[in-house]
Coordinates of N, CA, C and O in Angstrom, one line a residue:
M1 N 21.1 78.4 84.5 CA 22.2 79.3 84.3 C 23.3 78.4 84.2 O 23.7 77.9 85.3
Y2 N 24.1 78.2 83.1 CA 25.5 77.6 83.2 C 26.6 78.3 83.6 O 27.0 79.5 83.2
I3 N 27.5 78.1 84.8 CA 28.7 78.4 85.0 C 29.8 77.6 84.7 O 29.8 76.5 85.0
S4 N 30.7 78.4 84.0 CA 31.9 77.6 83.5 C 32.8 77.1 84.7 O 32.7 77.7 85.7
T5 N 33.3 75.9 84.4 CA 34.2 75.4 85.3 C 35.4 76.3 85.7 O 35.7 76.3 86.8
F6 N 35.8 77.0 84.8 CA 36.9 77.8 85.1 C 36.2 79.2 86.1 O 37.2 79.7 86.9
T7 N 35.1 79.7 85.6 CA 34.5 80.7 86.7 C 34.4 80.1 88.1 O 34.8 80.8 89.1
F8 N 33.9 79.2 88.0 CA 33.2 78.5 89.6 C 34.9 78.1 90.1 O 35.0 78.6 91.3
R9 N 35.9 77.8 89.5 CA 37.2 77.2 90.2 C 37.6 78.6 90.6 O 38.1 78.7 91.7
R10 N 37.8 79.8 89.8 CA 38.4 80.9 90.1 C 37.6 81.8 91.6 O 38.0 82.1 92.3
T11 N 36.2 81.6 91.3 CA 35.5 82.0 92.5 C 35.6 81.4 93.7 O 36.1 81.7 94.9
A12 N 35.9 80.0 93.6 CA 36.3 79.0 94.8 C 37.4 79.6 95.4 O 37.7 79.7 96.7
L13 N 38.8 79.9 94.5 CA 40.0 80.2 95.2 C 39.7 81.5 95.5 O 40.5 82.1 96.4
L14 N 39.0 82.4 94.9 CA 38.8 83.9 95.6 C 38.4 83.7 96.9 O 38.8 84.5 97.9
L15 N 37.3 82.9 97.0 CA 36.6 82.7 98.2 C 37.8 82.1 99.4 O 37.8 82.6 100.6
I16 N 38.7 81.4 99.1 CA 39.6 80.7 99.8 C 40.6 81.8 100.2 O 41.1 81.7 101.3
L17 N 40.8 82.5 99.3 CA 41.9 83.7 99.6 C 41.3 84.5 100.7 O 42.0 85.0 101.8
L18 N 40.0 85.2 100.2 CA 39.4 86.0 101.2 C 39.2 85.4 102.8 O 39.5 86.3 103.8
G19 N 39.1 83.9 102.7 CA 39.0 83.2 104.0 C 40.4 83.0 104.8 O 40.6 83.5 105.9
C20 N 41.4 83.2 104.0 CA 42.7 83.0 104.6 C 43.3 84.5 105.1 O 43.7 84.6 106.2
V21 N 42.8 85.6 104.2 CA 43.0 86.7 104.7 C 42.3 87.2 105.9 O 42.9 87.9 107.1
F22 N 41.1 86.5 106.1 CA 40.2 87.0 107.2 C 40.8 86.1 108.4 O 40.8 86.7 109.5
A23 N 41.1 85.1 108.4 CA 41.8 83.8 109.2 C 43.0 84.6 109.8 O 43.2 84.9 111.1
A24 N 43.9 85.3 109.0 CA 45.1 85.8 109.5 C 44.9 87.1 110.1 O 45.5 87.2 111.1
G25 N 43.9 88.1 109.4 CA 43.8 88.9 110.2 C 43.2 89.0 111.5 O 43.3 89.7 112.2
S26 N 42.4 88.0 111.4 CA 41.6 87.9 112.8 C 42.5 87.2 113.8 O 42.3 87.6 115.2
A27 N 43.3 86.3 113.5 CA 44.5 86.0 114.5 C 45.3 87.2 115.0 O 45.5 87.4 116.3
S28 N 45.8 88.0 114.1 CA 46.6 89.1 114.5 C 45.8 90.0 115.3 O 46.5 90.4 116.4
V29 N 44.4 90.3 115.0 CA 43.6 91.4 115.7 C 43.5 90.9 117.1 O 43.7 91.3 118.2
L30 N 43.2 89.4 117.3 CA 43.1 88.8 118.7 C 44.0 88.8 119.5 O 44.3 89.2 120.5
R31 N 45.2 88.7 118.8 CA 46.7 88.7 119.6 C 46.8 90.3 120.1 O 47.3 90.5 121.2
S32 N 46.6 91.2 119.0 CA 46.7 92.7 119.4 C 45.9 93.1 120.5 O 46.5 93.9 121.3
I33 N 44.4 92.5 120.6 CA 43.7 93.1 122.0 C 44.1 92.3 123.3 O 43.3 92.4 124.3
G34 N 45.2 91.3 123.2 CA 45.3 90.7 124.5 C 44.4 89.4 124.6 O 44.8 89.0 125.6
A35 N 44.0 88.9 123.5 CA 43.2 87.8 123.9 C 44.1 86.6 123.9 O 45.0 86.4 123.1
N36 N 43.8 85.9 124.8 CA 44.5 84.4 125.0 C 44.0 83.3 124.1 O 43.2 82.6 124.4
V37 N 44.5 83.4 123.0 CA 43.9 82.6 122.0 C 44.9 81.2 121.9 O 45.9 81.2 121.3
A38 N 44.4 80.2 122.7 CA 44.9 78.8 122.6 C 45.3 78.5 121.3 O 46.3 77.7 121.3
L39 N 44.5 78.4 120.4 CA 44.8 77.8 119.2 C 45.9 78.3 118.5 O 46.8 77.5 118.1
I40 N 46.1 79.6 118.4 CA 47.3 80.3 118.1 C 48.5 80.0 118.5 O 49.5 79.6 117.9
K41 N 48.4 80.0 119.9 CA 49.8 79.6 120.5 C 50.0 77.9 120.5 O 51.3 77.7 120.3
H42 N 49.0 77.2 120.3 CA 49.4 76.0 120.1 C 50.2 75.7 119.0 O 50.9 75.0 118.6
A43 N 49.6 76.5 117.9 CA 50.1 76.5 116.3 C 51.5 76.5 116.3 O 52.3 75.9 115.9
E44 N 51.8 77.6 117.1 CA 53.0 78.2 117.2 C 54.0 77.1 117.8 O 55.2 76.8 117.6
Q45 N 53.6 76.5 118.8 CA 54.5 75.6 119.6 C 54.6 74.4 119.0 O 55.7 73.8 118.8
V46 N 53.6 74.1 118.0 CA 53.7 72.7 117.3 C 54.9 73.0 115.9 O 55.5 72.1 115.8
L47 N 54.7 74.0 115.5 CA 55.7 74.6 114.5 C 57.0 75.0 114.8 O 58.2 74.9 114.1
G48 N 57.2 75.1 116.1 CA 58.5 75.4 116.6 C 58.8 77.2 117.0 O 59.3 77.2 117.9
D49 N 58.0 77.6 116.3 CA 58.2 79.2 116.6 C 57.1 80.1 115.8 O 56.7 79.5 114.6
S50 N 56.7 81.3 116.2 CA 55.8 82.1 115.2 C 56.2 82.5 113.9 O 55.6 82.8 113.2
I51 N 57.6 82.5 113.8 CA 58.2 82.7 112.4 C 57.9 81.6 111.5 O 57.6 82.3 110.3
F52 N 57.7 80.3 111.9 CA 57.1 79.3 110.7 C 55.8 79.5 110.3 O 55.3 79.3 109.4
L53 N 54.9 80.1 111.5 CA 53.6 80.2 111.2 C 53.5 81.6 110.5 O 52.7 81.5 109.5
H54 N 54.4 82.5 110.5 CA 54.3 83.6 109.4 C 54.5 83.3 108.0 O 54.0 83.3 107.1
A55 N 55.7 82.1 108.0 CA 56.0 81.8 106.6 C 54.9 81.1 106.0 O 54.6 81.0 104.5
I56 N 54.4 80.2 106.9 CA 53.3 79.3 106.0 C 51.9 80.0 105.8 O 51.4 80.0 104.7
I57 N 51.7 81.0 106.6 CA 50.4 81.9 106.0 C 50.7 82.8 104.9 O 49.7 82.9 103.8
A58 N 52.1 83.4 104.9 CA 52.4 84.0 104.0 C 52.3 83.6 102.6 O 52.0 83.9 101.6
V59 N 53.1 82.4 102.6 CA 53.3 81.4 101.4 C 52.0 81.0 101.0 O 51.3 81.3 99.6
S60 N 50.9 80.8 101.9 CA 49.6 80.3 101.5 C 49.0 81.4 100.9 O 48.1 81.3 99.5
L61 N 48.9 82.6 101.3 CA 48.4 83.9 100.7 C 49.1 84.1 99.3 O 48.1 84.4 98.2
G62 N 50.3 84.0 99.3 CA 51.0 84.1 97.8 C 50.2 83.3 96.7 O 50.0 83.6 95.8
L63 N 50.4 81.9 97.1 CA 49.8 80.9 96.3 C 48.6 81.2 95.8 O 48.1 81.0 94.7
V64 N 47.6 81.4 96.5 CA 46.1 81.5 96.3 C 46.0 82.9 95.6 O 45.2 83.0 94.8
A65 N 46.7 84.0 96.0 CA 46.6 85.2 95.3 C 46.9 85.0 93.8 O 46.2 85.7 92.8
Q66 N 47.8 84.5 93.4 CA 48.5 84.2 92.0 C 47.3 83.5 91.4 O 47.1 83.6 90.4
L67 N 47.0 82.1 92.0 CA 46.0 81.3 91.3 C 44.7 82.2 91.2 O 43.9 81.6 90.3
T68 N 44.3 83.0 92.3 CA 42.8 83.6 91.7 C 42.9 84.9 90.5 O 41.8 85.2 90.1
S69 N 43.9 85.0 90.1 CA 44.2 86.5 89.3 C 43.9 85.8 87.7 O 44.2 84.8 87.3
L70 N 43.6 86.9 87.1 CA 43.4 86.5 85.6 C 44.7 86.9 84.6 O 45.5 87.4 85.3
K71 N 44.6 86.4 83.7 CA 45.9 86.1 83.1 C 46.1 87.8 82.4 O 47.3 88.1 82.4
A72 N 44.9 88.6 82.1 CA 45.5 90.2 81.9 C 46.0 90.7 83.1 O 46.7 91.7 82.8
W73 N 46.0 90.2 84.3 CA 46.4 91.2 85.5 C 48.0 90.7 85.7 O 48.8 91.3 86.4
R74 N 48.6 89.7 84.6 CA 50.2 89.3 84.9 C 50.9 90.4 84.2 O 51.6 90.5 83.2
S75 N 51.0 91.6 84.9 CA 51.8 93.0 84.3 C 52.9 93.0 85.3 O 53.8 93.8 84.8
L76 N 53.3 92.3 86.2 CA 54.4 92.4 87.0 C 55.3 91.6 86.6 O 55.1 90.5 85.8
P77 N 56.8 91.7 86.8 CA 57.8 90.9 86.2 C 57.6 89.6 86.9 O 56.8 89.3 87.9
L78 N 58.3 88.8 86.0 CA 58.3 87.0 86.4 C 56.9 86.6 86.4 O 56.7 85.5 87.1
G79 N 56.0 87.2 85.8 CA 54.7 86.5 85.5 C 53.8 86.7 86.7 O 52.8 86.1 87.1
L80 N 54.2 87.5 87.8 CA 53.3 87.9 88.7 C 52.3 88.8 88.5 O 52.5 89.7 87.4
T81 N 51.1 88.4 89.0 CA 50.2 89.4 89.0 C 49.8 90.5 90.1 O 50.4 90.4 91.0
T82 N 49.1 91.4 89.8 CA 48.7 92.8 90.3 C 47.8 92.1 91.6 O 47.6 93.0 92.4
S83 N 47.5 91.0 91.7 CA 46.6 90.5 92.6 C 47.3 90.3 93.9 O 46.8 90.4 94.9
I84 N 48.6 90.0 93.8 CA 49.5 90.0 95.1 C 49.8 91.2 95.7 O 49.9 91.3 97.1
L85 N 49.4 92.4 95.1 CA 49.7 93.8 95.6 C 49.1 94.1 96.8 O 49.6 94.5 97.9
P86 N 47.7 93.8 97.0 CA 47.1 94.2 97.9 C 47.5 93.4 99.4 O 47.4 93.8 100.4
I87 N 47.9 91.9 98.9 CA 48.2 91.0 100.0 C 49.4 91.7 100.6 O 49.7 91.5 101.8
L88 N 50.6 92.0 99.8 CA 51.8 92.4 100.2 C 51.3 93.6 101.0 O 52.0 93.9 102.2
F89 N 50.5 94.5 100.6 CA 50.1 95.6 101.4 C 49.7 95.4 102.6 O 49.9 95.9 103.7
L90 N 48.6 94.5 102.9 CA 48.1 94.1 104.2 C 49.2 93.2 105.1 O 49.2 93.7 106.2
V91 N 50.1 92.6 104.5 CA 50.9 91.9 105.5 C 52.1 92.6 106.1 O 52.6 92.9 107.2
T92 N 52.2 93.7 105.3 CA 53.3 94.9 105.7 C 52.6 95.9 106.5 O 53.1 96.3 107.6
L93 N 51.5 96.0 106.4 CA 50.5 96.9 107.2 C 50.3 96.3 108.4 O 50.6 97.0 109.6
D94 N 50.0 95.2 108.6 CA 49.8 94.3 109.8 C 51.0 94.4 111.0 O 51.0 94.7 111.9
E95 N 52.1 93.8 110.1 CA 53.3 94.1 110.8 C 53.7 95.2 111.2 O 54.3 95.6 112.3
S96 N 53.6 96.4 110.5 CA 53.9 98.0 111.0 C 53.4 98.5 112.2 O 53.6 99.2 112.8
L97 N 51.9 98.1 112.0 CA 51.1 98.5 113.0 C 51.6 97.8 114.5 O 50.9 98.5 115.7
Q98 N 52.2 97.0 114.6 CA 52.5 96.1 115.6 C 53.3 97.0 116.5 O 53.5 97.0 117.7
H99 N 54.0 98.1 115.6 CA 55.1 98.7 116.7 C 54.3 99.6 117.6 O 54.8 100.3 118.6
F100 N 53.1 100.1 117.1 CA 52.2 101.0 118.1 C 51.2 100.3 118.9 O 50.4 101.1 119.9
I101 N 51.1 99.0 119.0 CA 50.3 98.3 120.0 C 51.1 97.4 121.0 O 52.0 96.9 120.9
P102 N 50.8 98.1 122.3 CA 51.8 97.9 123.6 C 51.9 96.3 123.7 O 52.9 95.9 123.9
T103 N 50.7 95.6 123.4 CA 50.7 94.1 123.6 C 51.4 93.3 122.4 O 51.6 92.0 122.4
R104 N 51.9 94.0 121.5 CA 52.5 93.4 120.3 C 54.3 93.9 120.2 O 54.5 95.0 120.6
N105 N 54.8 93.3 119.5 CA 56.0 93.6 119.2 C 56.4 93.7 117.7 O 56.6 92.7 116.9
F106 N 57.1 94.7 117.2 CA 57.4 94.7 115.7 C 58.8 94.1 115.5 O 59.6 94.2 116.4
A107 N 58.9 93.3 114.5 CA 60.1 92.7 114.2 C 60.3 92.8 112.7 O 59.6 92.3 111.8
W108 N 61.5 93.2 112.2 CA 62.0 93.4 110.9 C 61.9 91.9 110.1 O 61.7 91.5 109.0
L109 N 62.4 90.8 111.0 CA 62.3 89.6 110.5 C 61.1 89.1 110.1 O 60.8 88.4 109.1
D110 N 60.3 89.4 111.0 CA 58.7 89.1 110.4 C 58.2 89.8 109.4 O 57.6 88.9 108.5
M111 N 58.6 91.0 109.2 CA 58.2 91.6 107.9 C 58.8 90.9 106.7 O 58.0 90.7 105.5
V112 N 60.0 90.8 106.8 CA 60.8 90.0 105.8 C 60.1 88.6 105.4 O 59.9 88.3 104.0
V113 N 59.9 88.0 106.3 CA 59.3 86.7 106.2 C 58.0 86.7 105.5 O 57.7 85.8 104.6
N114 N 57.0 87.6 105.9 CA 55.7 87.7 105.4 C 56.1 88.3 103.8 O 55.4 87.5 103.0
V115 N 56.8 89.3 103.6 CA 57.0 89.8 102.3 C 57.6 88.5 101.1 O 57.0 88.2 100.3
V116 N 58.6 87.8 101.6 CA 59.5 86.9 100.6 C 58.4 85.7 100.8 O 58.2 85.0 99.6
G117 N 57.6 85.6 101.7 CA 56.7 84.4 101.6 C 55.5 84.6 100.9 O 55.3 83.7 99.8
V118 N 55.2 85.7 100.6 CA 54.0 86.0 99.7 C 54.3 85.9 98.4 O 54.0 85.3 97.4
L119 N 55.8 86.6 98.1 CA 56.4 86.4 96.9 C 56.9 85.0 96.2 O 56.7 84.7 95.1
T120 N 57.2 84.3 97.4 CA 57.7 82.6 97.1 C 56.5 81.8 96.6 O 56.3 81.1 95.5
G121 N 55.3 82.1 97.4 CA 54.2 81.4 97.1 C 53.6 82.0 95.5 O 53.1 80.9 94.9
A122 N 53.5 83.0 95.3 CA 53.2 83.6 93.9 C 54.2 83.2 92.7 O 53.6 82.9 91.8
L123 N 55.3 83.3 93.1 CA 56.4 82.7 92.3 C 56.1 81.4 92.0 O 56.5 80.8 90.6
C124 N 56.0 80.4 93.0 CA 55.8 79.0 92.6 C 54.9 78.8 91.6 O 54.9 78.1 90.6
V125 N 53.6 79.5 91.9 CA 52.3 79.5 91.0 C 52.9 80.0 89.7 O 52.4 79.4 88.5
A126 N 53.4 81.0 89.5 CA 53.8 81.6 88.2 C 54.5 80.9 87.4 O 54.4 80.8 86.3
L127 N 55.7 80.1 87.9 CA 56.6 79.4 87.4 C 55.7 78.2 86.6 O 55.7 77.7 85.6
L128 N 54.9 77.5 87.6 CA 54.0 76.2 87.2 C 53.0 76.7 86.0 O 53.0 76.1 85.0
Q129 N 52.4 77.8 86.1 CA 51.6 78.4 84.9 C 52.4 78.5 83.7 O 51.9 78.2 82.6
H130 N 53.7 79.0 83.8 CA 54.5 79.2 82.6 C 54.9 77.9 82.3 O 54.9 77.4 80.8
L131 N 55.4 76.8 83.0 CA 55.5 75.6 82.2 C 54.4 74.9 81.7 O 54.5 74.2 80.8
I132 N 53.1 75.1 82.2 CA 52.0 74.7 81.6 C 51.9 75.3 80.4 O 51.4 74.5 79.4
R133 N 52.0 76.6 80.1 CA 51.9 77.3 79.0 C 52.9 76.6 77.9 O 52.5 76.5 76.8
I134 N 54.0 76.4 78.3 CA 55.1 75.9 77.4 C 54.5 74.6 77.2 O 54.8 74.2 75.9
G135 N 54.3 73.9 77.9 CA 53.8 72.3 77.5 C 52.5 72.1 76.5 O 52.5 71.4 75.7
K136 N 51.6 73.4 76.9 CA 50.5 73.1 75.6 C 51.1 73.5 74.5 O 50.5 73.2 73.3
Q137 N 52.1 74.8 74.5 CA 52.5 75.2 73.3 C 53.3 74.0 72.4 O 53.3 73.9 71.1
R138 N 54.0 73.2 73.2 CA 55.0 72.0 72.6 C 53.7 71.3 72.1 O 54.0 70.3 70.9
L139 N 52.6 71.0 72.8 CA 51.8 69.9 72.5 C 51.0 70.3 71.1 O 50.8 69.4 70.1
V140 N 50.8 71.4 70.9 CA 50.2 72.0 69.9 C 51.2 71.8 68.7 O 50.7 71.4 67.6
L141 N 52.4 72.2 69.1 CA 53.1 72.2 67.8 C 53.5 70.8 67.4 O 53.7 70.4 66.2
D142 N 53.6 69.9 68.3 CA 53.7 68.4 67.9 C 52.5 68.0 67.3 O 52.7 67.0 66.1
H143 N 51.4 68.2 67.4 CA 50.2 67.7 66.9 C 50.3 68.5 65.3 O 49.6 67.8 64.4
S144 N 50.5 69.8 65.3 CA 50.6 70.5 63.8 C 51.5 70.0 62.9 O 51.5 70.0 61.7
S145 N 52.7 69.3 63.7 CA 53.9 68.8 62.6 C 53.7 67.5 62.3 O 54.2 67.0 61.1
S146 N 52.7 66.8 63.1 CA 52.5 65.3 62.5 C 51.5 65.2 61.6 O 50.8 65.9 61.1

């Protein structure tokens, strides 16, 4: 059976997105139960602070979520897709739940960085997708006029 390159690429991106969500969620759960996760602490130290780790993870989730979406899902403003909505919900839920966990602390700054990061990643991809569509349209118009 033949699987198109488009389907294969979208499936691979979806698996990457699920892996990112699982990895970020696992790291959050491990910190919540008080596990001394050296890898997470090392990553925070290398980056300078946990806020940078929040930003990197959130932007990555936004990028991949926008890439995995179908064209028909682009029903949000600015070319964003509905596939980012579950990601926004999960990053908001994760940060909100930290208020109720004694070993964690809720921070509005983390919440804002998470939401803005997901939106930034998704908007970057949406802009690139838009520019590619414009380029293809111009290419077709150039070929039809010559």
